Tab-separated table of C-alpha atoms in Angstrom:
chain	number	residue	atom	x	y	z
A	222	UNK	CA	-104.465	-7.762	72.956
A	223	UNK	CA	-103.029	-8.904	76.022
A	224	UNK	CA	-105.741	-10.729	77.115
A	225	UNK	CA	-106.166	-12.478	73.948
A	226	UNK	CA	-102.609	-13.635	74.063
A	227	UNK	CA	-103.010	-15.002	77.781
A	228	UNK	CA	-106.036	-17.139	76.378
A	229	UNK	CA	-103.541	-18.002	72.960
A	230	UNK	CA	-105.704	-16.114	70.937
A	231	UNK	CA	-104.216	-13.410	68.531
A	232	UNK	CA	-107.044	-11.593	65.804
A	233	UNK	CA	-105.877	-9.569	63.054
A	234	UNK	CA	-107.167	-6.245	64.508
A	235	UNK	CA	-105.103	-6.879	67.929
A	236	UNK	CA	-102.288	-6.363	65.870
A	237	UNK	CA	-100.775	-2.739	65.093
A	238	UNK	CA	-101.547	-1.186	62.096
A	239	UNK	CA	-98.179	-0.955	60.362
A	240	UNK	CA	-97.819	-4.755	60.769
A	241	UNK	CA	-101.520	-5.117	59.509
A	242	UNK	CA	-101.074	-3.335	56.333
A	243	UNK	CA	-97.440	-5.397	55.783
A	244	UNK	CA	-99.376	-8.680	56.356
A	245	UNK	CA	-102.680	-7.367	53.730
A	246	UNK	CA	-100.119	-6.344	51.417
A	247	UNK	CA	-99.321	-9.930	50.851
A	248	UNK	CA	-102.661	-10.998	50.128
A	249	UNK	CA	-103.795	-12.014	46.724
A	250	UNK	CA	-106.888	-10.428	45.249
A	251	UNK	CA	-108.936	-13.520	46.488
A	252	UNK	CA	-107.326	-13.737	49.829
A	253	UNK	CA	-108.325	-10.034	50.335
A	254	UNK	CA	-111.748	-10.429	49.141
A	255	UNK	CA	-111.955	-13.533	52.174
A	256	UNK	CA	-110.832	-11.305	54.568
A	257	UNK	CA	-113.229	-8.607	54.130
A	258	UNK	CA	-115.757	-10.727	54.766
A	259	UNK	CA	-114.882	-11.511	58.535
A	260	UNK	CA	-116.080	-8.127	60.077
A	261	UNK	CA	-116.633	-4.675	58.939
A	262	UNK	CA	-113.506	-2.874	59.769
A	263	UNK	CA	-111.465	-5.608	57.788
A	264	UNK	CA	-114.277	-5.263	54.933
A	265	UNK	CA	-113.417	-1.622	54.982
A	266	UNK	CA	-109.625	-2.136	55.051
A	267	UNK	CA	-109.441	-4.789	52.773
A	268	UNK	CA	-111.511	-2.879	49.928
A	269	UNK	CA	-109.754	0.318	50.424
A	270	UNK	CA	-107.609	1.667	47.093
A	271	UNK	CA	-104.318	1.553	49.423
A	272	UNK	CA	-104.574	-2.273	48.989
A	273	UNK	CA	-105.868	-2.961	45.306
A	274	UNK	CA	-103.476	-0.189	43.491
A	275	UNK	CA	-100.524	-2.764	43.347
A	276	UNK	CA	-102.899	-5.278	42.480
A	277	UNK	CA	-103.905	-3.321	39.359
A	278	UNK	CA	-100.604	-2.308	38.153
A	279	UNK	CA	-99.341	-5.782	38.564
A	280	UNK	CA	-101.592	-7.324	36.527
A	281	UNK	CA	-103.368	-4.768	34.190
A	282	UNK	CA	-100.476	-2.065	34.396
A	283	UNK	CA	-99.188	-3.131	30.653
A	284	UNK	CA	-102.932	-2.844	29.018
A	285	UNK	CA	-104.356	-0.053	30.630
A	286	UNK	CA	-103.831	3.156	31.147
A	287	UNK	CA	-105.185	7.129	32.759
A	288	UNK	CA	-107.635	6.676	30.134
A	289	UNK	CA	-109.494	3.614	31.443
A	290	UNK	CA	-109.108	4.851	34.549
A	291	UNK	CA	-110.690	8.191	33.366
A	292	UNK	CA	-113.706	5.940	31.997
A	293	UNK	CA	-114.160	3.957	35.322
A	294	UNK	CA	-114.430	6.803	37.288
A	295	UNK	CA	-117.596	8.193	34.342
A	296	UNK	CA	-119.083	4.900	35.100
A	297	UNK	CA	-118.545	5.040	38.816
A	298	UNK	CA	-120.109	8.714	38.994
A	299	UNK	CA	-123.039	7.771	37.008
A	300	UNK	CA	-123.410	4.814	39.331
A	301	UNK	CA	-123.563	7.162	42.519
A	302	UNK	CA	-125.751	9.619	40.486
A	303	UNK	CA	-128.372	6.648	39.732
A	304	UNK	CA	-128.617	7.642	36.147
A	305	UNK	CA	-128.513	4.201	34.553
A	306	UNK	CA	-132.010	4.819	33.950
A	307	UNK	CA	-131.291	7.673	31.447
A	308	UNK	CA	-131.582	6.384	27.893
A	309	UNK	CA	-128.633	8.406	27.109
A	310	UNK	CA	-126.049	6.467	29.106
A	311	UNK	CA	-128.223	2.849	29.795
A	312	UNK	CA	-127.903	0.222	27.532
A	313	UNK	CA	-130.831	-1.861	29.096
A	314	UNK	CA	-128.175	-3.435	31.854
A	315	UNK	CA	-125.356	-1.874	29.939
A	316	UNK	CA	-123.163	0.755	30.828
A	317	UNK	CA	-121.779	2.856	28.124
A	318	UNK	CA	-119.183	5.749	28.540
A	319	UNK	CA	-118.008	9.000	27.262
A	320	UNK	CA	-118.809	9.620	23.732
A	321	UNK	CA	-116.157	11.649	21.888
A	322	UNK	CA	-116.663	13.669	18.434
A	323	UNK	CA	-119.566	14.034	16.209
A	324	UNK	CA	-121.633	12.394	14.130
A	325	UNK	CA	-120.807	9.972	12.004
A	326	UNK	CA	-117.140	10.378	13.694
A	327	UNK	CA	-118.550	9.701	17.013
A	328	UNK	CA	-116.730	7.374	19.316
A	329	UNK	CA	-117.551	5.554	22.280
A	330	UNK	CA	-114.630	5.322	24.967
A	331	UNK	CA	-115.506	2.343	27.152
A	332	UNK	CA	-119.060	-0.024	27.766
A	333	UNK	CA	-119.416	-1.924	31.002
A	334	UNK	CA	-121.662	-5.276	30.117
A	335	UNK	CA	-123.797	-5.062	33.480
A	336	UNK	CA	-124.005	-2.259	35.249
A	337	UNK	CA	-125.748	-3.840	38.036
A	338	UNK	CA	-122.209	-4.797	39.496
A	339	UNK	CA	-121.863	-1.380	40.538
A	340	UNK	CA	-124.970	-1.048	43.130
A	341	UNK	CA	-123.902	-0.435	46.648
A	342	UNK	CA	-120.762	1.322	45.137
A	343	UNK	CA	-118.694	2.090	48.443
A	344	UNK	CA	-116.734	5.303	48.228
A	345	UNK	CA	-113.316	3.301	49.228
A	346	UNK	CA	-113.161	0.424	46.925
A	347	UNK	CA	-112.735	1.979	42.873
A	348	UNK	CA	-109.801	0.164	42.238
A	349	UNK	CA	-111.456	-3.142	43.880
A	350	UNK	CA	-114.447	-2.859	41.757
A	351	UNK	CA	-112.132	-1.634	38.807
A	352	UNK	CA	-109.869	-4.845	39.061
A	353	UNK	CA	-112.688	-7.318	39.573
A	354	UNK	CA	-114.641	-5.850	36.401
A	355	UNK	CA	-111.344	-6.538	33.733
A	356	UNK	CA	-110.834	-9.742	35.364
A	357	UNK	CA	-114.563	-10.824	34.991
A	358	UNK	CA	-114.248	-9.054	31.329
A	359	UNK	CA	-117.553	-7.132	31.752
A	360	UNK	CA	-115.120	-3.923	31.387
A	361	UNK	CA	-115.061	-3.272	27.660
A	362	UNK	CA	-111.975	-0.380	27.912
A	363	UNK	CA	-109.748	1.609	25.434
A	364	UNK	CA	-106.625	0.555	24.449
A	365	UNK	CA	-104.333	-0.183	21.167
A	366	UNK	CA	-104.405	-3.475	19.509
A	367	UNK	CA	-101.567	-4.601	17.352
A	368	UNK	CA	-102.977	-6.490	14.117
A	369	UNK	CA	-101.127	-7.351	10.831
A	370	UNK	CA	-99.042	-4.351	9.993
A	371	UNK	CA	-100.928	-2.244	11.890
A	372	UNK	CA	-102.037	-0.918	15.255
A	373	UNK	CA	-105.896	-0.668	15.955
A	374	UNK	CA	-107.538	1.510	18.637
A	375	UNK	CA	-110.285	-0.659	20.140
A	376	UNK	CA	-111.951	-1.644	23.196
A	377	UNK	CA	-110.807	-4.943	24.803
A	378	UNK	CA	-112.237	-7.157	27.078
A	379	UNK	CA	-110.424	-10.134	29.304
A	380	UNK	CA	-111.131	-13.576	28.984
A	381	UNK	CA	-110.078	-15.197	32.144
A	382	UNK	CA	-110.567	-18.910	31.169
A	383	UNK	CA	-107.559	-18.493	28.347
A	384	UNK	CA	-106.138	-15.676	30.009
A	385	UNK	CA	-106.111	-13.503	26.297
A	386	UNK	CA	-108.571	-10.977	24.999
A	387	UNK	CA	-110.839	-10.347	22.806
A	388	UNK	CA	-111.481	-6.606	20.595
A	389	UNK	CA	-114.055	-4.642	18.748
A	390	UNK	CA	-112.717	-2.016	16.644
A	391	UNK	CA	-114.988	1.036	15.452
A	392	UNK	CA	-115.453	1.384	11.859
A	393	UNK	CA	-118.794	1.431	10.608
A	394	UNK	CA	-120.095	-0.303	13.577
A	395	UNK	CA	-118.932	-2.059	16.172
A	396	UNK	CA	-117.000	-5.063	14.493
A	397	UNK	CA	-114.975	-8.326	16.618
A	398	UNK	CA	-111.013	-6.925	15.606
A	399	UNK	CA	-110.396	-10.554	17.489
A	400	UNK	CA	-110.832	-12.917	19.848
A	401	UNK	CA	-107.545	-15.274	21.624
A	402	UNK	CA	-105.284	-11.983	21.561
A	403	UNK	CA	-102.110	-12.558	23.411
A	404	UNK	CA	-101.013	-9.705	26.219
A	405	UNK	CA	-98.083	-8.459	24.211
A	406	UNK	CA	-100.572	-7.874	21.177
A	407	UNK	CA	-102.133	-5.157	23.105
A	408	UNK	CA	-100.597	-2.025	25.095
A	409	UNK	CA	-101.654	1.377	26.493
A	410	UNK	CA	-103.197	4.064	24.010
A	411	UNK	CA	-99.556	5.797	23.092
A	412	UNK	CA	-101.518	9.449	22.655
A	413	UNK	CA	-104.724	11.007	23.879
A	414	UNK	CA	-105.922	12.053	21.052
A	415	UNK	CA	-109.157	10.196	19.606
A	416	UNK	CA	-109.240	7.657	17.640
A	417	UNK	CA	-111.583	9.813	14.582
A	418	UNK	CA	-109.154	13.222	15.927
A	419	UNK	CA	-105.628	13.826	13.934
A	420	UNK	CA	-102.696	13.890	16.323
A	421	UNK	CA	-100.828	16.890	16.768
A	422	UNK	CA	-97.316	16.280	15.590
A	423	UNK	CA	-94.293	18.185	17.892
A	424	UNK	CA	-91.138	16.103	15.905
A	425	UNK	CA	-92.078	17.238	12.447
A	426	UNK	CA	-89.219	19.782	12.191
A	427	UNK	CA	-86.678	17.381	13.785
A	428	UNK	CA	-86.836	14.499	11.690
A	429	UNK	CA	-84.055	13.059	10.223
A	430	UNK	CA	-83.190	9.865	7.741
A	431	UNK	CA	-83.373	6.657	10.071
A	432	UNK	CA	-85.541	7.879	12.521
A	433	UNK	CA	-88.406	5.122	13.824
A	434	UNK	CA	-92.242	6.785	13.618
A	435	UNK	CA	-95.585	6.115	13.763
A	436	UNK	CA	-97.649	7.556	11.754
A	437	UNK	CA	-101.954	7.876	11.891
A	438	UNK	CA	-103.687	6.827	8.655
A	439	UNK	CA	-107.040	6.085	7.395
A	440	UNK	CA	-108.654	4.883	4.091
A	441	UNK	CA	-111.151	7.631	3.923
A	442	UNK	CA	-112.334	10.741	6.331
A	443	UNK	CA	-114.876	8.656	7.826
A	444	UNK	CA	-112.516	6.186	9.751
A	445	UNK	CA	-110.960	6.138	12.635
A	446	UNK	CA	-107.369	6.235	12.465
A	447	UNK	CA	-104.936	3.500	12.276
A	448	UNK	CA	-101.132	3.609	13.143
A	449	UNK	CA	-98.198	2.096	11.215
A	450	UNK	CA	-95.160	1.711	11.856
A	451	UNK	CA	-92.198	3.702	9.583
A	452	UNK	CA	-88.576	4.987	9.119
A	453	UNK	CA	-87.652	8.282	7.519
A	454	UNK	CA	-86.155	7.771	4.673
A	455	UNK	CA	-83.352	9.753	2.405
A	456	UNK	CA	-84.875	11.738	-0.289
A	457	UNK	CA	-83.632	10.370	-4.086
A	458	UNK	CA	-81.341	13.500	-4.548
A	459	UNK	CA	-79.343	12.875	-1.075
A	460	UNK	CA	-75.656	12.414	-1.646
A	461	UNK	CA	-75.394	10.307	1.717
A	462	UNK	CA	-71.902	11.597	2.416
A	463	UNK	CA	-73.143	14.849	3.428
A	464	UNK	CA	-76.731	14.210	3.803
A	465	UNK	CA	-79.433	17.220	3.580
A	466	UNK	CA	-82.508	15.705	3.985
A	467	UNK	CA	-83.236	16.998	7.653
A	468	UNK	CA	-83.518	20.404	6.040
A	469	UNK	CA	-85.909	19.589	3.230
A	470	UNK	CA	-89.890	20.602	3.692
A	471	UNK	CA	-90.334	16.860	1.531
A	472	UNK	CA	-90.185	14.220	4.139
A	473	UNK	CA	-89.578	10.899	2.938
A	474	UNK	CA	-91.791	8.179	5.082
A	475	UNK	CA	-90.409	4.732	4.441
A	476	UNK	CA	-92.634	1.730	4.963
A	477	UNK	CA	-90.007	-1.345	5.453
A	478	UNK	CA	-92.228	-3.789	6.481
A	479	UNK	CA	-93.211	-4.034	2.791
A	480	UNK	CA	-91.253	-5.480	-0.405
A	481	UNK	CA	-89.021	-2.905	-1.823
A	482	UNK	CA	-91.211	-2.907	-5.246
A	483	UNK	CA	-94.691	-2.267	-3.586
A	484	UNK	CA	-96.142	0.831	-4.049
A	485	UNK	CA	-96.771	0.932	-0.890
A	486	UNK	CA	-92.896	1.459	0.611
A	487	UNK	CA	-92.303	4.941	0.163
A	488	UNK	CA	-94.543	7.983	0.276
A	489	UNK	CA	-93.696	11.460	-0.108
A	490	UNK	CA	-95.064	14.521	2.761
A	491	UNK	CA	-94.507	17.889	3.220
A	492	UNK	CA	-92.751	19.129	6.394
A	493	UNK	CA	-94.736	22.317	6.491
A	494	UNK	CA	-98.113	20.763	5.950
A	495	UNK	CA	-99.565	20.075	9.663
A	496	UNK	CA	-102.679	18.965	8.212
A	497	UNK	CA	-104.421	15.745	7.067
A	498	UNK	CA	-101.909	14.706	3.675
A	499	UNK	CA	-103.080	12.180	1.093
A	500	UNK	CA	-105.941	10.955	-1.416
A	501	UNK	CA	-109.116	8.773	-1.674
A	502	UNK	CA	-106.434	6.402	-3.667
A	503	UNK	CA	-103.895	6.151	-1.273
A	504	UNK	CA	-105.455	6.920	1.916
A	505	UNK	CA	-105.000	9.890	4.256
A	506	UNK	CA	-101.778	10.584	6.591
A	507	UNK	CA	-102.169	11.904	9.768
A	508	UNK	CA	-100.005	12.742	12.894
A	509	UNK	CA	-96.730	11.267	13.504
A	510	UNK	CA	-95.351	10.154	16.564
A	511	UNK	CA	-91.564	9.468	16.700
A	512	UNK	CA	-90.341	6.991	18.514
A	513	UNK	CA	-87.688	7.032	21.522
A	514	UNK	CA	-88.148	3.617	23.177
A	515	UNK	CA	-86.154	0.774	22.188
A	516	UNK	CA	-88.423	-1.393	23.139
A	517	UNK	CA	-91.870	-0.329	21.108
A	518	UNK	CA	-89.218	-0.141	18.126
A	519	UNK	CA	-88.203	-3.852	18.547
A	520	UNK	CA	-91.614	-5.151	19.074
A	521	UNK	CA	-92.774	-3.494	15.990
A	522	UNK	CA	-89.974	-5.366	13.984
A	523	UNK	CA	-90.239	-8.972	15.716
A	524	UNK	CA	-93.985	-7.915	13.825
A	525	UNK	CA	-92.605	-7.824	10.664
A	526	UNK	CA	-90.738	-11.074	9.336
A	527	UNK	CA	-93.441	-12.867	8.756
A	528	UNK	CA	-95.999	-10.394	7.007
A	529	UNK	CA	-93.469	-9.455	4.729
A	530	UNK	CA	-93.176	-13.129	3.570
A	531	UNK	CA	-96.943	-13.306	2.913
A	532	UNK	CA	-96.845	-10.176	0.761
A	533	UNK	CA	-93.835	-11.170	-0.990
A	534	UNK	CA	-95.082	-14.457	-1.557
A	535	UNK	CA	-98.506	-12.602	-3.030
A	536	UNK	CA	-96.186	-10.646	-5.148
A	537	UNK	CA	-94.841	-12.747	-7.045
């Protein structure tokens, strides 16, 4: 290093490594990428996970979550394991991922477009590749996608040009959920449950009038589930001055979003009942999920003025 300064020349590798990393740290995703491409031990520091994990929660932290990066890493193995020439995983230059359930409730958990992105895999860079693949949106991955009054499992794929995404939702087939959807339309999966499994409920016995839920549902046994939003409600006995209903086995599931005379506003459930609840009619009720965030309560409600002016207007 001392030479190089006596000639006025200074590289990046002359300098020590603490004040290296500070000075990569800065770097953009690009900027990194132009670095690497100088010499081989900046390729090697430059691609290493240490560099791209802030990089990735930055930017995709709000959409994705240990689930995506569960299906990367299936991708990445069978990558290494050069099995994209099994008909069981290959797609002809398609990627597909772990397969959950049985037939005909058998769902797929992630599909990478070309697959070919991943030769030459280098053991150091999964988050590199990982970021690169959502931005280029050949990373089809699982996450929740809010839609009309409800919330849709799906897998979602990044459009860079209009910076929104677009989703294909399982039921029946593949089917487009929706193209041009905005970032706070979609979030993390909020359980890891499948989308075709019921979730196992752990707040059935501690519900209480005015609590915010969501609750799984489906319009017959060969869906995947949905989730809506709800608030427990009183049961039509309460005397509200010295309220009962948390001790009831009938739990009172209040729909709010819709007009107070659709049938649809307030179902009936037992407490006791763990299972599946419901009827070919009226659908079937799954797990429920109670919720403690402020937030995810409020962003369900800024949801709501406007459907429930549609429905009211069909009403009437």
């Amino acid at each position: 290093m001392e030479k190089n300064m006596k000639n006025g020349l200074v590289s990046l590798l002359d300098l020590p490594e603490p004040t290296l990393d500070l000075i990569l740290k800065c770097f953009s995703p690009n900027e990194l990428c132009t670095v690497s491409e100088v010499c081989v031990s900046l390729k090697d520091k430059c691609q290493s996970d240490h560099f791209w994990e802030h990089h990735i929660k930055h930017k995709w932290g709000r959409v994705i979550g240990d689930a995506v990066y569960k299906e990367w890493e299936w991708h990445i193995t069978i990558a290494k394991e050069g099995s994209f020439l099994n008909q069981n995983t290959n797609n002809q230059t398609g990627s597909m991922g772990t397969f959950t359930g049985v037939w005909p409730n058998l769902y797929l958990g992630s599909y990478l477009e070309d697959c070919k992105v991943l030769n030459g895999q280098r053991p150091n860079n999964f988050l590199m590749s990982l970021y690169f693949s959502l931005e280029s949106g050949r990373f089809w991955f699982p996450a929740q996608v809010y839609k009309g009054l409800m919330l849709h499992n799906a897998l979602v794929s990044y459009d860079s040009e209009s910076n929104t995404f677009q989703a294909r939702y399982q039921t029946g087939g593949w089917r487009c959920l929706g193209r041009n959807i905005e970032w706070d339309m979609v979030r993390v999966p909020s359980v890891d449950s499948p989308p075709y499994v019921m979730h196992v409920s752990d707040c059935l016995d501690n519900l209480k009038p005015e609590d915010h839920i969501e609750i799984q549902w489906r319009g017959n046994t060969h869906c995947p589930y949905d989730w809506w939003y709800a608030v427990i409600g009183h049961l039509d006995s309460c005397n509200k001055n010295n309220c009962q209903c948390h001790w009831s086995d009938t739990l009172i599931v209040e729909f709010r979003q819709y007009p107070e005379i659709s049938s649809m506003r307030r179902i009936r459930l037992s407490r006791k009942n763990t299972g599946e609840q419901g009827d070919p009619r009226s659908g079937y009720y799954g797990g429920i999920r109670k919720l403690h965030n402020e937030d995810e309560i409020e962003k369900w409600k800024k949801l709501f003025p406007s459907q429930v002016q549609i429905l009211s207007n069909n009403l009437d």
